[in-house]
mmCIF file of C-alpha atoms in Angstrom:
data_model
loop_
_atom_site.group_PDB
_atom_site.id
_atom_site.type_symbol
_atom_site.label_atom_id
_atom_site.label_comp_id
_atom_site.label_asym_id
_atom_site.label_seq_id
_atom_site.Cartn_x
_atom_site.Cartn_y
_atom_site.Cartn_z
ATOM 1 C CA GLN A 269 17.362 -0.467 94.217
ATOM 2 C CA GLU A 270 18.644 0.592 90.787
ATOM 3 C CA HIS A 271 15.150 0.158 89.355
ATOM 4 C CA GLY A 272 13.807 2.551 92.009
ATOM 5 C CA TYR A 273 16.412 5.179 91.073
ATOM 6 C CA ALA A 274 15.637 4.762 87.359
ATOM 7 C CA THR A 275 11.939 5.210 88.109
ATOM 8 C CA LEU A 276 12.724 8.366 90.098
ATOM 9 C CA LEU A 277 14.682 9.779 87.154
ATOM 10 C CA VAL A 278 11.874 9.063 84.698
ATOM 11 C CA GLU A 279 9.284 10.587 87.048
ATOM 12 C CA SER A 280 11.479 13.647 87.621
ATOM 13 C CA TYR A 281 11.907 14.167 83.913
ATOM 14 C CA SER A 282 8.171 13.729 83.207
ATOM 15 C CA LYS A 283 7.500 17.014 85.034
ATOM 16 C CA PHE A 284 9.214 18.771 82.140
ATOM 17 C CA GLN A 285 7.556 19.011 78.718
ATOM 18 C CA ILE A 286 8.755 21.098 75.779
ATOM 19 C CA VAL A 287 6.036 22.743 73.696
ATOM 20 C CA GLY A 288 7.545 24.964 71.021
ATOM 21 C CA ASP A 289 9.712 27.544 72.768
ATOM 22 C CA VAL A 290 8.079 26.877 76.159
ATOM 23 C CA LEU A 291 9.346 24.453 78.785
ATOM 24 C CA GLU A 292 6.404 23.373 80.928
ATOM 25 C CA TYR A 293 7.214 22.371 84.505
ATOM 26 C CA ASN A 294 4.407 20.711 86.430
ATOM 27 C CA SER A 295 5.463 19.297 89.789
ATOM 28 C CA ASN A 296 1.919 18.033 90.380
ATOM 29 C CA ILE A 297 2.831 15.186 88.005
ATOM 30 C CA SER A 298 5.695 14.121 90.247
ATOM 31 C CA GLU A 299 6.808 15.868 93.423
ATOM 32 C CA VAL A 300 9.697 18.307 93.444
ATOM 33 C CA SER A 301 13.097 16.736 93.968
ATOM 34 C CA LEU A 302 16.530 18.199 94.572
ATOM 35 C CA ILE A 303 17.598 16.920 91.152
ATOM 36 C CA ASP A 304 15.095 19.219 89.376
ATOM 37 C CA PRO A 305 17.533 22.162 89.053
ATOM 38 C CA GLU A 306 20.016 19.857 87.291
ATOM 39 C CA TRP A 307 17.300 18.525 84.982
ATOM 40 C CA LEU A 308 16.232 22.087 84.222
ATOM 41 C CA GLN A 309 19.741 23.193 83.327
ATOM 42 C CA ASP A 310 20.408 20.099 81.196
ATOM 43 C CA ILE A 311 17.158 20.588 79.274
ATOM 44 C CA LEU A 312 17.899 24.271 78.667
ATOM 45 C CA LEU A 313 21.444 23.547 77.499
ATOM 46 C CA SER A 314 20.095 20.949 75.050
ATOM 47 C CA ASN A 315 17.267 23.199 73.831
ATOM 48 C CA PRO A 316 18.584 26.741 73.303
ATOM 49 C CA GLY A 317 15.338 27.850 71.613
ATOM 50 C CA ILE A 318 13.396 27.815 74.898
ATOM 51 C CA THR A 319 12.370 31.325 75.930
ATOM 52 C CA THR A 320 9.822 30.674 78.695
ATOM 53 C CA VAL A 321 9.374 28.308 81.623
ATOM 54 C CA GLN A 322 5.695 27.704 82.341
ATOM 55 C CA LEU A 323 4.982 26.695 85.939
ATOM 56 C CA THR A 324 2.213 24.723 87.611
ATOM 57 C CA SER A 325 2.871 23.475 91.128
ATOM 58 C CA ASP A 326 1.153 22.957 94.457
ATOM 59 C CA GLY A 327 4.484 23.519 96.201
ATOM 60 C CA GLY A 328 7.807 21.908 96.719
ATOM 61 C CA ASP A 329 11.113 22.490 98.387
ATOM 62 C CA VAL A 330 12.935 25.824 98.650
ATOM 63 C CA LEU A 331 16.212 23.890 98.444
ATOM 64 C CA ALA A 332 15.239 23.127 94.845
ATOM 65 C CA ALA A 333 13.385 26.395 94.163
ATOM 66 C CA TYR A 334 16.249 28.825 94.680
ATOM 67 C CA PRO A 335 18.637 26.917 92.369
ATOM 68 C CA MET A 336 15.885 26.607 89.745
ATOM 69 C CA ALA A 337 15.249 30.355 89.929
ATOM 70 C CA ALA A 338 18.991 30.938 89.536
ATOM 71 C CA VAL A 339 19.108 28.740 86.410
ATOM 72 C CA ILE A 340 16.135 30.580 84.894
ATOM 73 C CA ALA A 341 17.736 33.955 85.658
ATOM 74 C CA ASP A 342 21.104 32.797 84.287
ATOM 75 C CA PHE A 343 19.502 31.791 80.985
ATOM 76 C CA GLY A 344 17.547 35.081 80.837
ATOM 77 C CA LEU A 345 14.218 33.276 80.483
ATOM 78 C CA ASP A 346 10.693 34.459 81.131
ATOM 79 C CA THR A 347 8.341 32.631 83.482
ATOM 80 C CA HIS A 348 4.610 32.135 83.135
ATOM 81 C CA VAL A 349 2.052 30.565 85.488
ATOM 82 C CA GLU A 350 -0.915 28.446 84.456
ATOM 83 C CA GLY A 351 -3.131 27.241 87.298
ATOM 84 C CA ASP A 352 -1.530 27.524 90.724
ATOM 85 C CA CYS A 353 2.123 28.166 91.520
ATOM 86 C CA VAL A 354 2.320 28.138 95.294
ATOM 87 C CA SER A 355 4.867 27.958 98.088
ATOM 88 C CA ALA A 356 8.360 27.211 96.727
ATOM 89 C CA CYS A 357 7.082 27.480 93.144
ATOM 90 C CA ALA A 358 6.566 31.222 93.638
ATOM 91 C CA PHE A 359 10.320 31.603 94.093
ATOM 92 C CA VAL A 360 10.983 29.701 90.860
ATOM 93 C CA PHE A 361 8.539 32.067 89.134
ATOM 94 C CA LEU A 362 10.397 35.122 90.415
ATOM 95 C CA GLY A 363 13.555 33.893 88.693
ATOM 96 C CA GLY A 364 12.037 34.977 85.374
ATOM 97 C CA LEU A 365 13.130 38.061 83.470
ATOM 98 C CA GLY A 366 9.568 38.608 82.284
ATOM 99 C CA ARG A 367 6.892 37.221 84.613
ATOM 100 C CA THR A 368 3.285 36.674 83.536
ATOM 101 C CA MET A 369 0.197 34.761 84.675
ATOM 102 C CA GLY A 370 -2.571 33.178 82.654
ATOM 103 C CA ASN A 371 -6.213 34.001 83.304
ATOM 104 C CA GLY A 372 -7.284 32.489 86.616
ATOM 105 C CA ALA A 373 -3.703 31.649 87.586
ATOM 106 C CA ARG A 374 -2.583 32.235 91.162
ATOM 107 C CA LEU A 375 0.678 32.700 93.017
ATOM 108 C CA GLY A 376 0.624 31.645 96.647
ATOM 109 C CA PHE A 377 2.964 32.604 99.472
ATOM 110 C CA HIS A 378 3.319 31.376 103.041
ATOM 111 C CA GLN A 379 5.861 30.884 105.804
ATOM 112 C CA THR A 380 8.029 27.817 105.646
ATOM 113 C CA ALA A 381 7.686 25.220 108.363
ATOM 114 C CA TRP A 382 9.701 22.511 110.078
ATOM 115 C CA GLU A 383 7.491 19.951 111.786
ATOM 116 C CA ALA A 384 8.403 18.770 115.298
ATOM 117 C CA ASP A 385 8.829 15.123 114.263
ATOM 118 C CA ASN A 386 11.272 16.110 111.502
ATOM 119 C CA MET A 387 13.136 18.404 113.900
ATOM 120 C CA ARG A 388 13.445 15.540 116.384
ATOM 121 C CA ILE A 389 14.840 13.216 113.713
ATOM 122 C CA PHE A 390 17.306 15.866 112.553
ATOM 123 C CA TYR A 391 18.378 16.550 116.134
ATOM 124 C CA ASP A 392 18.961 12.855 116.840
ATOM 125 C CA GLU A 393 20.929 12.367 113.614
ATOM 126 C CA ALA A 394 22.984 15.592 113.727
ATOM 127 C CA GLN A 395 23.523 16.182 117.461
ATOM 128 C CA VAL A 396 27.055 14.783 117.538
ATOM 129 C CA ASP A 397 28.147 16.411 114.264
ATOM 130 C CA TYR A 398 26.922 19.848 115.368
ATOM 131 C CA GLY A 399 28.128 19.434 118.955
ATOM 132 C CA TRP A 400 24.785 20.196 120.591
ATOM 133 C CA GLY A 401 24.953 19.298 124.284
ATOM 134 C CA ASP A 402 21.173 19.214 124.637
ATOM 135 C CA ALA A 403 17.910 20.300 123.039
ATOM 136 C CA PHE A 404 18.488 23.895 124.174
ATOM 137 C CA ASP A 405 21.711 24.086 122.171
ATOM 138 C CA PHE A 406 19.739 22.783 119.192
ATOM 139 C CA ALA A 407 16.968 25.345 119.804
ATOM 140 C CA GLU A 408 19.546 28.155 119.751
ATOM 141 C CA TRP A 409 20.939 26.849 116.453
ATOM 142 C CA ALA A 410 17.418 26.341 114.980
ATOM 143 C CA TYR A 411 16.406 29.899 115.884
ATOM 144 C CA SER A 412 19.507 31.329 114.207
ATOM 145 C CA ASP A 413 18.950 29.102 111.175
ATOM 146 C CA ALA A 414 15.324 30.276 110.886
ATOM 147 C CA VAL A 415 16.373 33.936 111.022
ATOM 148 C CA ASN A 416 18.955 33.268 108.307
ATOM 149 C CA ASP A 417 16.256 31.646 106.162
ATOM 150 C CA VAL A 418 13.990 34.685 106.516
ATOM 151 C CA VAL A 419 16.846 37.030 105.602
ATOM 152 C CA GLU A 420 17.711 34.857 102.575
ATOM 153 C CA GLU A 421 14.084 34.893 101.430
ATOM 154 C CA LEU A 422 13.734 38.668 101.791
ATOM 155 C CA GLN A 423 17.058 39.235 100.064
ATOM 156 C CA PHE A 424 15.966 37.024 97.168
ATOM 157 C CA LEU A 425 12.659 38.878 96.788
ATOM 158 C CA LEU A 426 14.338 42.286 96.841
ATOM 159 C CA GLU A 427 16.983 41.184 94.330
ATOM 160 C CA ARG A 428 14.165 40.094 92.014
ATOM 161 C CA GLY A 429 12.679 43.607 92.147
ATOM 162 C CA VAL A 430 9.806 42.915 94.537
ATOM 163 C CA ASP A 431 8.582 45.817 96.677
ATOM 164 C CA PRO A 432 9.855 45.507 100.302
ATOM 165 C CA VAL A 433 6.378 45.844 101.841
ATOM 166 C CA PHE A 434 5.073 43.095 99.564
ATOM 167 C CA ALA A 435 8.121 40.961 100.389
ATOM 168 C CA ILE A 436 7.352 41.228 104.099
ATOM 169 C CA ARG A 437 3.701 40.387 103.417
ATOM 170 C CA THR A 438 4.756 37.087 101.775
ATOM 171 C CA LEU A 439 5.996 35.975 105.207
ATOM 172 C CA ASP A 440 2.711 36.782 106.942
ATOM 173 C CA ALA A 441 0.618 33.747 106.025
ATOM 174 C CA THR A 442 1.008 30.841 108.437
ATOM 175 C CA PRO A 443 2.688 27.648 107.182
ATOM 176 C CA ASP A 444 -0.683 25.895 106.885
ATOM 177 C CA GLY A 445 -2.283 28.937 105.230
ATOM 178 C CA MET A 446 -1.643 30.637 101.918
ATOM 179 C CA TRP A 447 -1.738 34.240 100.708
ATOM 180 C CA PHE A 448 -2.864 34.625 97.107
ATOM 181 C CA PRO A 449 -2.157 38.228 96.092
ATOM 182 C CA SER A 450 -4.338 39.660 93.351
ATOM 183 C CA ARG A 451 -2.956 40.315 89.903
ATOM 184 C CA SER A 452 -2.944 44.061 90.582
ATOM 185 C CA GLU A 453 -1.073 43.531 93.873
ATOM 186 C CA MET A 454 1.515 41.478 91.994
ATOM 187 C CA GLU A 455 1.839 44.114 89.254
ATOM 188 C CA ASN A 456 2.148 47.024 91.726
ATOM 189 C CA ALA A 457 4.754 45.150 93.777
ATOM 190 C CA GLY A 458 6.972 44.285 90.816
ATOM 191 C CA GLY A 459 6.131 40.585 90.925
ATOM 192 C CA LEU A 460 4.717 40.633 87.401
ATOM 193 C CA ARG A 461 6.481 42.272 84.503
ATOM 194 C CA ASP A 462 6.339 41.917 80.726
#
């Protein structure tokens, strides 16, 4: 068991590479974990010369993305994308003070999702703690929770200087789809800035 945890820590850390004043974060090396924001902060505290976080990721977990964006904003760092930075990664990107993309790089946005099997597991495990009498009580809670998530996402985008119409558009792509705005769309909406 301890060996498994040690392996997880090594894999988590391998996503981060320091190259000069750039901290590269590539979650395609090892999937995003909820410990990533802590790793990010520890690395930045130990390496005060870092000015930019470079991102490459096919997605992750918003529960890690928002705290990572907050760390990047707190340190006043720039963000830069090489390759794809999609789904939760786009929120990490928007934490940057300056936000740039390499040639051919893409940011991708889509709605979040909660699969039925995972909802069923959560319902079975949390029913007593939340006091749900039946699945309809859970559905009422889940609806309210989803609305809160949408509000949190829009609030985050607006706080990061993104145009409201663009922010709404980020919620338009279905969970199994992806919207890749053009560079000019990103620039006009305030998503990119030098």
